[in-house]
Coordinates of C-alpha atoms and ligand atoms in Angstrom, one line a residue:
X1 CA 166.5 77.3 84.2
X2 CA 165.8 76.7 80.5
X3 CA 166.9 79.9 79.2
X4 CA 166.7 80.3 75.2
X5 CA 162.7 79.5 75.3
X6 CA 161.7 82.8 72.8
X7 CA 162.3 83.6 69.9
X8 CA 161.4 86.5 67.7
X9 CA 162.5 90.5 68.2
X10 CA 158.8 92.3 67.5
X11 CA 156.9 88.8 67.3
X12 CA 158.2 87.4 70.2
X13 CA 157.3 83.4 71.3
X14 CA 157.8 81.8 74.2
X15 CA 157.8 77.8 73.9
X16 CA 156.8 75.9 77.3
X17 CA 156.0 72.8 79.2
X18 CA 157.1 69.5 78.9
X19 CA 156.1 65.7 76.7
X20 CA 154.5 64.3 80.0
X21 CA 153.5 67.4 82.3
X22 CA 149.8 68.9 82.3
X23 CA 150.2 71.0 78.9
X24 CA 152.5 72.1 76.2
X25 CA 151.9 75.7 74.9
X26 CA 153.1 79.2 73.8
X27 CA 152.9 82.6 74.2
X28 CA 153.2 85.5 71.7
X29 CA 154.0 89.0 72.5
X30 CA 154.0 91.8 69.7
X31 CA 151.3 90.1 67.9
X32 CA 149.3 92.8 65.9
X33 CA 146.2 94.2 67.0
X34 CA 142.9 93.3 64.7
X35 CA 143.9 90.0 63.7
X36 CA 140.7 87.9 63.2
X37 CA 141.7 84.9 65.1
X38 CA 139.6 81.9 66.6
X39 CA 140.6 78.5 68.3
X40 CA 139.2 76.6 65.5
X41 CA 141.9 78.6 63.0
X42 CA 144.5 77.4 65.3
X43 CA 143.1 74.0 66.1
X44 CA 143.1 72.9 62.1
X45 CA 146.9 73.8 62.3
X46 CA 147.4 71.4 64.9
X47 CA 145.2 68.7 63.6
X48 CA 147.8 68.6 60.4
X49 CA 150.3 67.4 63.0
X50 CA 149.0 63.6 63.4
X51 CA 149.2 61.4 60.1
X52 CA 146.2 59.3 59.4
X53 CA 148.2 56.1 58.9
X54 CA 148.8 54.9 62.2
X55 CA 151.4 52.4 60.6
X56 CA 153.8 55.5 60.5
X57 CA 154.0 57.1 63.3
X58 CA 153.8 56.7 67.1
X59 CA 150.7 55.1 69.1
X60 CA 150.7 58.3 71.2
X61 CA 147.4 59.9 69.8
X62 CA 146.6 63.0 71.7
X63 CA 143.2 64.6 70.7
X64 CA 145.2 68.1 71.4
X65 CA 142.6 70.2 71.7
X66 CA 143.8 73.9 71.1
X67 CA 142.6 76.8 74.1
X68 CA 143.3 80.6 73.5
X69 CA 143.7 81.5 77.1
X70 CA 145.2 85.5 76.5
X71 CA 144.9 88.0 73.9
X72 CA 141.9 87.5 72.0
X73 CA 138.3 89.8 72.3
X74 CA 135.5 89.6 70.1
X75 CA 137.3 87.3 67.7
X76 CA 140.3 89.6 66.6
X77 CA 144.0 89.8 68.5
X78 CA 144.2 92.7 70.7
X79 CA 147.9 93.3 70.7
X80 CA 148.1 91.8 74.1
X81 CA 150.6 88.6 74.6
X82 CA 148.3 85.6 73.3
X83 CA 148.8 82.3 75.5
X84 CA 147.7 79.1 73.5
X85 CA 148.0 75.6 75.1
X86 CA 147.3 71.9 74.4
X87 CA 147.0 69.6 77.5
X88 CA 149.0 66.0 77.2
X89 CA 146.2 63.2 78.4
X90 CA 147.8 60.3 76.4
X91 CA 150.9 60.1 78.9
X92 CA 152.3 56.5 79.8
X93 CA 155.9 57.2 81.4
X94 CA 156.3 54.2 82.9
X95 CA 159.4 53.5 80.2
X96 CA 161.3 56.2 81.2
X97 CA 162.2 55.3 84.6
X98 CA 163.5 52.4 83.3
X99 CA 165.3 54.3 81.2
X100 CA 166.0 57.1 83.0
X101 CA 169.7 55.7 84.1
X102 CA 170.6 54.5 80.5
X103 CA 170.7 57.4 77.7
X104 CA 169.3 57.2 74.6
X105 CA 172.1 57.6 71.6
X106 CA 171.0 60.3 69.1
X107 CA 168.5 61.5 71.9
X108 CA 168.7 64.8 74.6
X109 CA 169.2 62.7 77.6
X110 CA 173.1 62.5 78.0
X111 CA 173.5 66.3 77.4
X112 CA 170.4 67.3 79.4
X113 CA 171.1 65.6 82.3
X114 CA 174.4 66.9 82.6
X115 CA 173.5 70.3 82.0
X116 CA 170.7 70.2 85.0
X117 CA 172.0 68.2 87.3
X118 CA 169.6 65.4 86.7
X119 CA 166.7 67.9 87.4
X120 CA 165.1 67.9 84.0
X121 CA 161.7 66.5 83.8
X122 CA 163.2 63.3 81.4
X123 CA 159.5 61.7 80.9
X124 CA 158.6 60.9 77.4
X125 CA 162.1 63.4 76.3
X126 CA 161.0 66.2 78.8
X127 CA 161.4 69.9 76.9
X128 CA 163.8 67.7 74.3
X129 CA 160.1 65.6 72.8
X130 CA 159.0 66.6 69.4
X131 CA 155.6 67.1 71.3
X132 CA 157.1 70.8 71.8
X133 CA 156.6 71.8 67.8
X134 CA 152.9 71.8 68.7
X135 CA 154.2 75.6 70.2
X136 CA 155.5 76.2 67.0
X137 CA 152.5 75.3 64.8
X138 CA 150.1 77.1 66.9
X139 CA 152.3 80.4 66.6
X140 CA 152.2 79.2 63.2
X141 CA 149.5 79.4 62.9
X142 CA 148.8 82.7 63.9
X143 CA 151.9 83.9 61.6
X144 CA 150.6 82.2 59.1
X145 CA 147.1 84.4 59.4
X146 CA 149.0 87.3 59.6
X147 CA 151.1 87.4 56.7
X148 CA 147.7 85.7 54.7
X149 CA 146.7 90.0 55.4
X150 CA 149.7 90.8 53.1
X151 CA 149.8 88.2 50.7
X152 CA 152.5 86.0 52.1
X153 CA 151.9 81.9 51.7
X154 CA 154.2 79.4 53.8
X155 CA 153.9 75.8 52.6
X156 CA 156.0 72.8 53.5
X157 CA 156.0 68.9 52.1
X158 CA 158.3 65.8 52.5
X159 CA 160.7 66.1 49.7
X160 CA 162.9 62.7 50.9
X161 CA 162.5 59.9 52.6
X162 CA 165.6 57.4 53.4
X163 CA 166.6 56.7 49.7
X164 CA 162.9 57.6 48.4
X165 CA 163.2 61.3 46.8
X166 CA 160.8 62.9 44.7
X167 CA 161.4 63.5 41.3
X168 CA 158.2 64.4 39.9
X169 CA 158.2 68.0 39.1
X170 CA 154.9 69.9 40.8
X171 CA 154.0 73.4 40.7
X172 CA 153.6 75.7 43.6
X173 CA 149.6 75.4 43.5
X174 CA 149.6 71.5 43.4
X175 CA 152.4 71.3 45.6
X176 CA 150.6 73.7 47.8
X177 CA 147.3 72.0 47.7
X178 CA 148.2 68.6 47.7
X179 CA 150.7 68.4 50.6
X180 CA 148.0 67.2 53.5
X181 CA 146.7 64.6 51.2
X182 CA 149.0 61.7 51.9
X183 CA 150.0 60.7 55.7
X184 CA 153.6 61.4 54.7
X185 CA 153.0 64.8 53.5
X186 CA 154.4 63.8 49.8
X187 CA 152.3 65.6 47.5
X188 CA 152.5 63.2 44.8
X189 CA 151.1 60.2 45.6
X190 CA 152.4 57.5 44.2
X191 CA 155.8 58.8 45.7
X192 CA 154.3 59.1 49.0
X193 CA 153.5 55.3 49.0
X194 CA 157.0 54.4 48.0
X195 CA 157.8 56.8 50.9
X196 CA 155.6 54.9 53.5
X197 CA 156.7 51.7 52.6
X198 CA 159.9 52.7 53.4
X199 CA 158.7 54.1 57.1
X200 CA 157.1 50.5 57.4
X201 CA 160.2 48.8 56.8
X202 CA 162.2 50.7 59.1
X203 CA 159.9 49.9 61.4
X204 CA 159.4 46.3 61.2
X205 CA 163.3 45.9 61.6
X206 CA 163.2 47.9 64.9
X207 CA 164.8 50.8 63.1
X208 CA 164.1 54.1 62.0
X209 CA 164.2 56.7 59.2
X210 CA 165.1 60.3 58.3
X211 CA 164.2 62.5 55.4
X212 CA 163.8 66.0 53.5
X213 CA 161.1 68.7 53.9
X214 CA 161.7 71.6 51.7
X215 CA 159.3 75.2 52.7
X216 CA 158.3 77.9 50.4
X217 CA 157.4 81.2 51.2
X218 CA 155.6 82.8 48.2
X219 CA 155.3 86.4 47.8
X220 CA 157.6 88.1 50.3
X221 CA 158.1 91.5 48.5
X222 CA 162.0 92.5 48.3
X223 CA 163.7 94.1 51.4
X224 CA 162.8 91.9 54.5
X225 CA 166.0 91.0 56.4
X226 CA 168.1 92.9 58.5
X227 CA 171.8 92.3 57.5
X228 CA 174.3 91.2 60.0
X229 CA 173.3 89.4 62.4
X230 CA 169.7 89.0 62.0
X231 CA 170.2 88.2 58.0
X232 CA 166.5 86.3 57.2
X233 CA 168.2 83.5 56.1
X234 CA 170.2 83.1 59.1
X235 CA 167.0 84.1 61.0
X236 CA 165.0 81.3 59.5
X237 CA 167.5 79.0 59.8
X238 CA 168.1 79.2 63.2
X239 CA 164.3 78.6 63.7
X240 CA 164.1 75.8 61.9
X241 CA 166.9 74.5 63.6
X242 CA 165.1 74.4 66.6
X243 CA 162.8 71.4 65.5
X244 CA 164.7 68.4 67.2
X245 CA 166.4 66.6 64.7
X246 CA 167.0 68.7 62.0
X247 CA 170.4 68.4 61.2
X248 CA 170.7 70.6 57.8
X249 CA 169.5 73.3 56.2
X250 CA 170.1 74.7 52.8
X251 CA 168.4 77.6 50.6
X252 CA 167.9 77.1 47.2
X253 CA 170.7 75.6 45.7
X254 CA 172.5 75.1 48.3
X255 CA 175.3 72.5 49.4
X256 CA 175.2 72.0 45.3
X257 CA 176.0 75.5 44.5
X258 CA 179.9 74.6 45.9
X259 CA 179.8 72.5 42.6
X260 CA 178.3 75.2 40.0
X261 CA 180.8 77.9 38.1
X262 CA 179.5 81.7 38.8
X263 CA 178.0 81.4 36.0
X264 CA 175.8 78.5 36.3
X265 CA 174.8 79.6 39.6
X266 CA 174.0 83.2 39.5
X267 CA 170.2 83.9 38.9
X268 CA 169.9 86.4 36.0
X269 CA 167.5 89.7 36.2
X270 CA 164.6 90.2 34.2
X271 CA 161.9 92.1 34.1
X272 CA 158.4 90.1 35.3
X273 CA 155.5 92.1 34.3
X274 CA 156.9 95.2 35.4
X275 CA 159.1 94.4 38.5
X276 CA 163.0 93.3 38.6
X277 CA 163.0 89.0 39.2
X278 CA 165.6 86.4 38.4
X279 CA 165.3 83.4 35.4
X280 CA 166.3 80.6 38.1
X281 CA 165.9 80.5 42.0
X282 CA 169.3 79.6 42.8
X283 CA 169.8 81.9 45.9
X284 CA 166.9 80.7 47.2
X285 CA 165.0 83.9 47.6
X286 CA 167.0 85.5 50.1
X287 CA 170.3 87.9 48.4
X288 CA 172.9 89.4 51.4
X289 CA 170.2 88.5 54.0
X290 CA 167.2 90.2 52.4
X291 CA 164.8 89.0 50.4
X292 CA 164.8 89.5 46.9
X293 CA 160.8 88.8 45.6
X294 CA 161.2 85.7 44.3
X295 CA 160.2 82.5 46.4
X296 CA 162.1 81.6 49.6
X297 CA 162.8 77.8 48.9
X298 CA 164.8 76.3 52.2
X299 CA 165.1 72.8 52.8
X300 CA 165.5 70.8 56.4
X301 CA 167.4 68.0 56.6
X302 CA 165.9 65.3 59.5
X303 CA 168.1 62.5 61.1
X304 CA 166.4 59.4 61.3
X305 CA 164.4 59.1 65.1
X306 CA 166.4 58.2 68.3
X307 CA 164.8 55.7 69.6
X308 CA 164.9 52.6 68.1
X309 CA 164.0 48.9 69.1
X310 CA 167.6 47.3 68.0
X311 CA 169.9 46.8 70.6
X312 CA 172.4 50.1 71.2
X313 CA 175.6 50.7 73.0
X314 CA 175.0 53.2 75.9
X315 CA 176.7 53.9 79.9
X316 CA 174.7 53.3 82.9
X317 CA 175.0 56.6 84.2
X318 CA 175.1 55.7 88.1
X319 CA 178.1 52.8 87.5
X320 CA 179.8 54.8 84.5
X321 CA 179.9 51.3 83.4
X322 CA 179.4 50.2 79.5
X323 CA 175.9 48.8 79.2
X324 CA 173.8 48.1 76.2
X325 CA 169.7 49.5 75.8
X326 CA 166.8 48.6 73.3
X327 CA 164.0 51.4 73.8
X328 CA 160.8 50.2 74.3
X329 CA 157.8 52.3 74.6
X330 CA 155.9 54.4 71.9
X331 CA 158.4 56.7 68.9
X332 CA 157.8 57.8 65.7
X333 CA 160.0 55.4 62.9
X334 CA 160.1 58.8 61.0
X335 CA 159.8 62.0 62.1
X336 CA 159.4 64.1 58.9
X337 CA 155.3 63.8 58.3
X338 CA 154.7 65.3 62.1
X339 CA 157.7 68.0 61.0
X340 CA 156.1 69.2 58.0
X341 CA 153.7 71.7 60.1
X342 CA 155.8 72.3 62.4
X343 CA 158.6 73.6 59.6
X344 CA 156.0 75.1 57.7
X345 CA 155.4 77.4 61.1
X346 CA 158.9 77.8 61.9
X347 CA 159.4 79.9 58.5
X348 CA 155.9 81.9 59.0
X349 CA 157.1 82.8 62.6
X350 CA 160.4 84.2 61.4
X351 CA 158.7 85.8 58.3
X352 CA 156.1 87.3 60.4
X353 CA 158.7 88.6 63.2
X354 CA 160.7 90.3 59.9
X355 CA 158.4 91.8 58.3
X356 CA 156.6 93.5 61.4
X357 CA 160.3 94.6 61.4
X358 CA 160.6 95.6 58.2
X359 CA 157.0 97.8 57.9
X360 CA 155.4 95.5 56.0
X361 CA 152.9 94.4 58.5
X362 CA 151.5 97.0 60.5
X363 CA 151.0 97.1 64.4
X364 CA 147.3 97.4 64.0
X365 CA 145.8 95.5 61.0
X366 CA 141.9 97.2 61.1
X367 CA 140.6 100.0 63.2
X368 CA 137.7 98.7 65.2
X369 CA 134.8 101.3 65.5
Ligands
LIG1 C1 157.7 65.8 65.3 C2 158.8 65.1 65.9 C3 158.6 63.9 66.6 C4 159.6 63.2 67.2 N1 159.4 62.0 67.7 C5 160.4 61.3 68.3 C6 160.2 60.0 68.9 O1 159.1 59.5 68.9 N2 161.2 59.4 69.5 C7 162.5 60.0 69.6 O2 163.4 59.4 70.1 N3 162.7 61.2 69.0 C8 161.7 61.9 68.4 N4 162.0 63.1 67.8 C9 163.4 63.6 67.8 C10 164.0 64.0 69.1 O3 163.1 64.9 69.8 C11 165.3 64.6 68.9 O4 166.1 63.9 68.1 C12 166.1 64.8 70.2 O5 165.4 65.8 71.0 C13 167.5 65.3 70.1 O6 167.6 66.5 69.4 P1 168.5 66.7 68.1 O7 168.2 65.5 67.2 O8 167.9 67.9 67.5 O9 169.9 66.8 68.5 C14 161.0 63.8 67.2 C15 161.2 65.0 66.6 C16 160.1 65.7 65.9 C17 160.4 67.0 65.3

């Protein structure tokens, strides 16, 4: 019934199962052959998923532990679909009956409900949970690996935070190597603890908070993207999109560039040791769909979560009457830190899918003797 569960033309992934059923999990097709792959590659993915401060995020700890069930033999990807799931053991619905006649505002469970005739599995936000990026990050995963083969790096850290931004200016490499360091994925620390202060307060007032990740894929030579319809910006964006509650997303500069003149906004060529690049990043890496071999900077703009503790206006769906909800039960004050992989792993997927397109990743990485 869930049509629009895949994604991808020549790295195709399916997302499936539900917050509260026996697993959540994903399948690629068009994965090629001669990969090295392992669970444990896929499972330290995962394990970036789950903050250490427990202050900031939900009391659902899952252990998630990651099973290759298809497409792997003798430790290297066969070309055949590859399965991967996670099973859900933490699961406490009892909440959602309660709420099951009273929508959440800002959450799935008007629209869903309408569109399936109340059949949707609604336990713990059904399909609709953030629990489904875990799909993404272990296809990330596996992207990820893939375009390592060529060169390609996809990284992804909080940028915002409510009102907290940073500032600090961080290169690639410490930006890069510093992003897991702090629960919420800032990689400059004394930012990050301004940044989960703010996550606390929300918190404590019943509330909740939205933020900024910004992605960068480093290295992607010039010429991936197929212009019209599958441009790689639009391509990426629609992936990210996907993430429940990302609302915005913007590549390089962005919603600002409606402000700049032509001329403060277009990037210059040079010459960089030998190949055509640009002075600044403006266009974000990607020129008329395609890339153009400087960085692909995209950022994701997340609303602040759904389901909050302060008292909301909803309708009882079975009167049609006005009624009013506070959600109990276990949700993330903020999002963004569990996002950060998953982003990272929505650009890598759509990378991977392009450049498989493109040539630039062959259908059979090593021949095997
Ligand atoms: C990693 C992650 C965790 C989330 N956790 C929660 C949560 O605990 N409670 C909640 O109400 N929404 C949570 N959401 C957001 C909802 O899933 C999302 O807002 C909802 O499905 C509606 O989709 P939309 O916001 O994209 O329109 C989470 C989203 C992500 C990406």
């Amino acid at each position: 019934m869930l049509a629009g569960n895949s994604i991808g033309k020549e790295f195709v992934v399916t997302s499936f199962g539900e917050s509260h059923g026996k697993i959540v999990g994903v399948t690629i097709d068009g994965c090629p052959a001669g990969l090295p792959l392992t669970e444990a590659d896929v499972q330290a993915e995962v394990d970036r998923r789950i903050p250490k401060q427990p202050k900031i995020v939900s009391e659902r700890i899952e252990k998630d532990k990651v099973q290759i069930l298809s497409g792997v033999f003798n430790g290297f990807t066969t070309g055949a679909p590859i399965t991967m799931t996670v099973e859900n053991k933490d699961v406490d619905s009892s909440d959602y009956e309660a709420m099951k006649d009273l929508p959440r505002p800002g959450h799935a469970d008007y629209t869903a409900r309408t569109k399936y005739g109340g059949f949707n599995d609604y336990r713990g936000g059904g399909r609709f949970s953030g629990r489904i990026t875990i799909a993404f990050i272990m296809a990330g995963a596996v992207a990820k690996k893939l375009l390592n083969q060529v060169g390609v790096d996809v990284f992804a850290y909080t940028k915002a935070i409510g009102n907290v931004k940073l500032t600090k200016s961080l290169s690639y490499e410490e930006v890069r190597s510093r992003r897991y360091e702090s629960s919420v994925r800032c990689p400059d620390l004394a930012c990050a603890k301004k940044m989960e202060e703010a996550i606390v307060a929300a918190r404590k007032e019943g509330d909740s908070i939205g933020g900024i990740i910004e992605i960068i894929a480093a290295n992607v030579p010039v010429g991936v993207g197929e212009p019209l319809f599958d441009a790689l910006d639009a391509d990426i964006a629609k992936t990210l999109f996907t993430i429940p509650a990302v609302k915005g997303v913007e590549f390089g500069a962005g919603f600002k560039s409606a402000k700049l003149k032509g001329s403060e906004n277009n990037d210059a060529f040079q010459m960089v040791g030998g190949s055509v690049g640009t002075l600044t990043n403006n266009h974000g890496g990607v020129l008329g769909g395609i890339s153009s071999g400087m960085p692909i900077v995209v950022r994701i703009a997340l609303k602040p979560t759904p389901s909050i503790a302060k008292e909301q206006q909803t309708v009882a769906l079975s009167t049609m009457e006005n009624a009013t909800l506070r959600v109990v039960g276990r949700h993330d004050p903020c999002v963004v830190p569990k996002a950060v992989p998953a982003a990272e792993s929505a650009v890598a997927i759509t990378l991977a899918d392009h450049m498989i397109r493109a040539g630039f990743i062959p259908k059979v990485l090593k021949e095997q003797e």
